[in-house]
Amino acid sequence: MSANTHSVFSQTAVPTPSAMTLNVVELFSSIEGEGSRQGFPCSFLRLYDCNIRCSYCDTTYSYDGAPHESMTLEEVAHALRQMGHRYITITGGEPLLQAPAVVALIKMLSAEGSYEFNIETNGTLLPPLITDNVFYTYDYK
């Protein structure tokens, strides 16, 4: 690698978790209706935007200019803590479009307690985090 290429990469600013935000469509508490956690109380974090437009999409309100709020990771973490559920589902839209902030949020909450995360994804982006308390649900219809 040339010196110029190296210097470009070393100057790239990576936001610290305290400076990161998530574009949030909604945060809510409900009963998980699908998958291995069906029937369990769960906190849901729905993130804004999607990189594809499926004809069968049931959450078109999560992209194309839909109302959403930019929230700090601490604001999102606080809301999730207040819901008091061990299980957290991160969905969208496509949550992996905001992967660096999603990973930082998961690491922040995991350091505090025994949370289990389900990331619902359309499968077009590689999973950014593989740990014992994170699993992925792929919608490949």
PDB file of C-alpha atoms in Angstrom:
ATOM      1  CA  MET A   1       0.000   0.000   0.000  1.00  0.00           C
ATOM      2  CA  SER A   2       1.415   3.430  -0.891  1.00  0.00           C
ATOM      3  CA  ALA A   3       2.020   6.118   1.714  1.00  0.00           C
ATOM      4  CA  ASN A   4      -0.707   8.307   0.192  1.00  0.00           C
ATOM      5  CA  THR A   5      -3.297   5.553   0.306  1.00  0.00           C
ATOM      6  CA  HIS A   6      -2.381   4.759   3.901  1.00  0.00           C
ATOM      7  CA  SER A   7      -2.688   8.401   4.960  1.00  0.00           C
ATOM      8  CA  VAL A   8      -6.144   8.691   3.409  1.00  0.00           C
ATOM      9  CA  PHE A   9      -7.382   5.751   5.465  1.00  0.00           C
ATOM     10  CA  SER A  10      -5.745   6.946   8.666  1.00  0.00           C
ATOM     11  CA  GLN A  11      -7.426  10.347   8.332  1.00  0.00           C
ATOM     12  CA  THR A  12     -10.922   8.906   7.912  1.00  0.00           C
ATOM     13  CA  ALA A  13     -12.923   9.971  10.935  1.00  0.00           C
ATOM     14  CA  VAL A  14     -14.878   7.192  12.603  1.00  0.00           C
ATOM     15  CA  PRO A  15     -17.562   8.608  14.895  1.00  0.00           C
ATOM     16  CA  THR A  16     -17.367   7.620  18.524  1.00  0.00           C
ATOM     17  CA  PRO A  17     -20.471   5.883  19.910  1.00  0.00           C
ATOM     18  CA  SER A  18     -21.438   9.051  21.778  1.00  0.00           C
ATOM     19  CA  ALA A  19     -21.538  10.961  18.469  1.00  0.00           C
ATOM     20  CA  MET A  20     -23.473   8.270  16.559  1.00  0.00           C
ATOM     21  CA  THR A  21     -27.158   8.527  15.779  1.00  0.00           C
ATOM     22  CA  LEU A  22     -29.836   6.212  14.453  1.00  0.00           C
ATOM     23  CA  ASN A  23     -32.691   7.251  12.161  1.00  0.00           C
ATOM     24  CA  VAL A  24     -35.653   5.824  14.075  1.00  0.00           C
ATOM     25  CA  VAL A  25     -39.156   5.336  12.709  1.00  0.00           C
ATOM     26  CA  GLU A  26     -40.550   3.886  15.926  1.00  0.00           C
ATOM     27  CA  LEU A  27     -39.695   2.271  19.246  1.00  0.00           C
ATOM     28  CA  PHE A  28     -42.353   0.113  20.868  1.00  0.00           C
ATOM     29  CA  SER A  29     -43.025  -2.791  23.168  1.00  0.00           C
ATOM     30  CA  SER A  30     -45.059  -5.780  21.999  1.00  0.00           C
ATOM     31  CA  ILE A  31     -45.226  -9.552  21.905  1.00  0.00           C
ATOM     32  CA  GLU A  32     -42.886 -11.191  19.394  1.00  0.00           C
ATOM     33  CA  GLY A  33     -45.119 -12.650  16.713  1.00  0.00           C
ATOM     34  CA  GLU A  34     -42.620 -14.608  14.630  1.00  0.00           C
ATOM     35  CA  GLY A  35     -39.678 -16.977  14.925  1.00  0.00           C
ATOM     36  CA  SER A  36     -38.136 -18.729  17.899  1.00  0.00           C
ATOM     37  CA  ARG A  37     -39.159 -15.964  20.341  1.00  0.00           C
ATOM     38  CA  GLN A  38     -42.819 -16.009  19.340  1.00  0.00           C
ATOM     39  CA  GLY A  39     -45.026 -15.163  22.317  1.00  0.00           C
ATOM     40  CA  PHE A  40     -42.312 -13.438  24.388  1.00  0.00           C
ATOM     41  CA  PRO A  41     -42.435  -9.757  25.395  1.00  0.00           C
ATOM     42  CA  CYS A  42     -40.051  -7.840  23.161  1.00  0.00           C
ATOM     43  CA  SER A  43     -38.826  -4.310  22.493  1.00  0.00           C
ATOM     44  CA  PHE A  44     -38.864  -3.269  18.846  1.00  0.00           C
ATOM     45  CA  LEU A  45     -36.605  -0.705  17.222  1.00  0.00           C
ATOM     46  CA  ARG A  46     -37.707   0.121  13.666  1.00  0.00           C
ATOM     47  CA  LEU A  47     -35.071   1.991  11.679  1.00  0.00           C
ATOM     48  CA  TYR A  48     -35.557   4.242   8.685  1.00  0.00           C
ATOM     49  CA  ASP A  49     -34.834   3.423   5.037  1.00  0.00           C
ATOM     50  CA  CYS A  50     -34.438   0.361   2.866  1.00  0.00           C
ATOM     51  CA  ASN A  51     -32.211  -0.443  -0.084  1.00  0.00           C
ATOM     52  CA  ILE A  52     -34.867  -2.420  -2.000  1.00  0.00           C
ATOM     53  CA  ARG A  53     -38.577  -1.986  -2.636  1.00  0.00           C
ATOM     54  CA  CYS A  54     -40.359  -5.336  -2.326  1.00  0.00           C
ATOM     55  CA  SER A  55     -43.884  -5.433  -3.729  1.00  0.00           C
ATOM     56  CA  TYR A  56     -45.075  -7.316  -0.620  1.00  0.00           C
ATOM     57  CA  CYS A  57     -43.487  -4.941   1.927  1.00  0.00           C
ATOM     58  CA  ASP A  58     -45.656  -4.427   5.020  1.00  0.00           C
ATOM     59  CA  THR A  59     -43.610  -1.480   6.323  1.00  0.00           C
ATOM     60  CA  THR A  60     -43.582   0.997   3.456  1.00  0.00           C
ATOM     61  CA  TYR A  61     -43.979   3.665   6.142  1.00  0.00           C
ATOM     62  CA  SER A  62     -40.302   3.115   7.030  1.00  0.00           C
ATOM     63  CA  TYR A  63     -38.732   4.614   3.891  1.00  0.00           C
ATOM     64  CA  ASP A  64     -39.174   7.080   1.009  1.00  0.00           C
ATOM     65  CA  GLY A  65     -39.393  10.235   3.096  1.00  0.00           C
ATOM     66  CA  ALA A  66     -41.402   8.703   5.932  1.00  0.00           C
ATOM     67  CA  PRO A  67     -41.355  10.537   9.245  1.00  0.00           C
ATOM     68  CA  HIS A  68     -38.412   9.529  11.396  1.00  0.00           C
ATOM     69  CA  GLU A  69     -36.254  10.962  14.143  1.00  0.00           C
ATOM     70  CA  SER A  70     -32.481  11.109  14.443  1.00  0.00           C
ATOM     71  CA  MET A  71     -31.719   9.836  17.950  1.00  0.00           C
ATOM     72  CA  THR A  72     -28.417   9.411  19.757  1.00  0.00           C
ATOM     73  CA  LEU A  73     -27.434   5.904  20.782  1.00  0.00           C
ATOM     74  CA  GLU A  74     -27.939   6.885  24.400  1.00  0.00           C
ATOM     75  CA  GLU A  75     -31.489   8.099  23.672  1.00  0.00           C
ATOM     76  CA  VAL A  76     -32.318   4.820  21.932  1.00  0.00           C
ATOM     77  CA  ALA A  77     -30.652   2.750  24.661  1.00  0.00           C
ATOM     78  CA  HIS A  78     -32.563   4.664  27.344  1.00  0.00           C
ATOM     79  CA  ALA A  79     -35.899   4.012  25.609  1.00  0.00           C
ATOM     80  CA  LEU A  80     -35.077   0.294  25.255  1.00  0.00           C
ATOM     81  CA  ARG A  81     -33.987   0.037  28.896  1.00  0.00           C
ATOM     82  CA  GLN A  82     -37.249   1.666  30.008  1.00  0.00           C
ATOM     83  CA  MET A  83     -39.278  -0.990  28.189  1.00  0.00           C
ATOM     84  CA  GLY A  84     -37.603  -3.572  30.424  1.00  0.00           C
ATOM     85  CA  HIS A  85     -37.453  -6.514  28.008  1.00  0.00           C
ATOM     86  CA  ARG A  86     -34.529  -8.884  27.590  1.00  0.00           C
ATOM     87  CA  TYR A  87     -35.432  -9.460  23.934  1.00  0.00           C
ATOM     88  CA  ILE A  88     -34.862  -6.675  21.406  1.00  0.00           C
ATOM     89  CA  THR A  89     -35.746  -6.862  17.706  1.00  0.00           C
ATOM     90  CA  ILE A  90     -34.072  -4.379  15.371  1.00  0.00           C
ATOM     91  CA  THR A  91     -35.965  -4.093  12.115  1.00  0.00           C
ATOM     92  CA  GLY A  92     -36.787  -1.624   9.373  1.00  0.00           C
ATOM     93  CA  GLY A  93     -36.686  -0.827   6.547  1.00  0.00           C
ATOM     94  CA  GLU A  94     -33.257  -2.385   6.392  1.00  0.00           C
ATOM     95  CA  PRO A  95     -31.446  -1.930   9.719  1.00  0.00           C
ATOM     96  CA  LEU A  96     -28.048  -2.911   8.312  1.00  0.00           C
ATOM     97  CA  LEU A  97     -27.978   0.336   6.307  1.00  0.00           C
ATOM     98  CA  GLN A  98     -27.080   1.831   9.706  1.00  0.00           C
ATOM     99  CA  ALA A  99     -24.745  -1.022  10.690  1.00  0.00           C
ATOM    100  CA  PRO A 100     -21.998   0.929  12.539  1.00  0.00           C
ATOM    101  CA  ALA A 101     -24.523   2.560  14.868  1.00  0.00           C
ATOM    102  CA  VAL A 102     -26.512  -0.693  15.271  1.00  0.00           C
ATOM    103  CA  VAL A 103     -23.332  -2.537  16.292  1.00  0.00           C
ATOM    104  CA  ALA A 104     -22.380   0.240  18.720  1.00  0.00           C
ATOM    105  CA  LEU A 105     -25.865   0.140  20.278  1.00  0.00           C
ATOM    106  CA  ILE A 106     -25.723  -3.637  20.695  1.00  0.00           C
ATOM    107  CA  LYS A 107     -22.277  -3.453  22.291  1.00  0.00           C
ATOM    108  CA  MET A 108     -23.429  -0.663  24.625  1.00  0.00           C
ATOM    109  CA  LEU A 109     -26.481  -2.564  25.844  1.00  0.00           C
ATOM    110  CA  SER A 110     -24.674  -5.923  25.981  1.00  0.00           C
ATOM    111  CA  ALA A 111     -22.110  -4.446  28.369  1.00  0.00           C
ATOM    112  CA  GLU A 112     -24.967  -3.531  30.729  1.00  0.00           C
ATOM    113  CA  GLY A 113     -27.045  -6.699  30.823  1.00  0.00           C
ATOM    114  CA  SER A 114     -28.154  -9.956  29.266  1.00  0.00           C
ATOM    115  CA  TYR A 115     -29.994  -8.711  26.191  1.00  0.00           C
ATOM    116  CA  GLU A 116     -30.695 -10.875  23.145  1.00  0.00           C
ATOM    117  CA  PHE A 117     -30.948  -9.154  19.768  1.00  0.00           C
ATOM    118  CA  ASN A 118     -32.743 -10.227  16.611  1.00  0.00           C
ATOM    119  CA  ILE A 119     -31.845  -8.200  13.529  1.00  0.00           C
ATOM    120  CA  GLU A 120     -34.476  -8.589  10.806  1.00  0.00           C
ATOM    121  CA  THR A 121     -32.820  -8.042   7.434  1.00  0.00           C
ATOM    122  CA  ASN A 122     -33.558  -8.468   3.744  1.00  0.00           C
ATOM    123  CA  GLY A 123     -30.226 -10.279   3.395  1.00  0.00           C
ATOM    124  CA  THR A 124     -28.604  -7.941   0.867  1.00  0.00           C
ATOM    125  CA  LEU A 125     -25.935  -6.723   3.312  1.00  0.00           C
ATOM    126  CA  LEU A 126     -23.419  -8.822   5.223  1.00  0.00           C
ATOM    127  CA  PRO A 127     -24.016  -9.256   8.962  1.00  0.00           C
ATOM    128  CA  PRO A 128     -21.651  -6.847  10.740  1.00  0.00           C
ATOM    129  CA  LEU A 129     -21.606  -8.605  14.119  1.00  0.00           C
ATOM    130  CA  ILE A 130     -21.494 -12.259  15.091  1.00  0.00           C
ATOM    131  CA  THR A 131     -21.875 -12.890  18.837  1.00  0.00           C
ATOM    132  CA  ASP A 132     -23.787 -15.286  21.064  1.00  0.00           C
ATOM    133  CA  ASN A 133     -26.511 -12.739  21.840  1.00  0.00           C
ATOM    134  CA  VAL A 134     -27.252 -11.626  18.255  1.00  0.00           C
ATOM    135  CA  PHE A 135     -29.099 -13.555  15.590  1.00  0.00           C
ATOM    136  CA  TYR A 136     -30.402 -12.585  12.176  1.00  0.00           C
ATOM    137  CA  THR A 137     -33.771 -13.229  10.605  1.00  0.00           C
ATOM    138  CA  TYR A 138     -33.532 -13.105   6.824  1.00  0.00           C
ATOM    139  CA  ASP A 139     -36.514 -12.221   4.674  1.00  0.00           C
ATOM    140  CA  TYR A 140     -35.560 -13.526   1.248  1.00  0.00           C
ATOM    141  CA  LYS A 141     -39.006 -13.736  -0.369  1.00  0.00           C
TER     142      LYS A 141
END
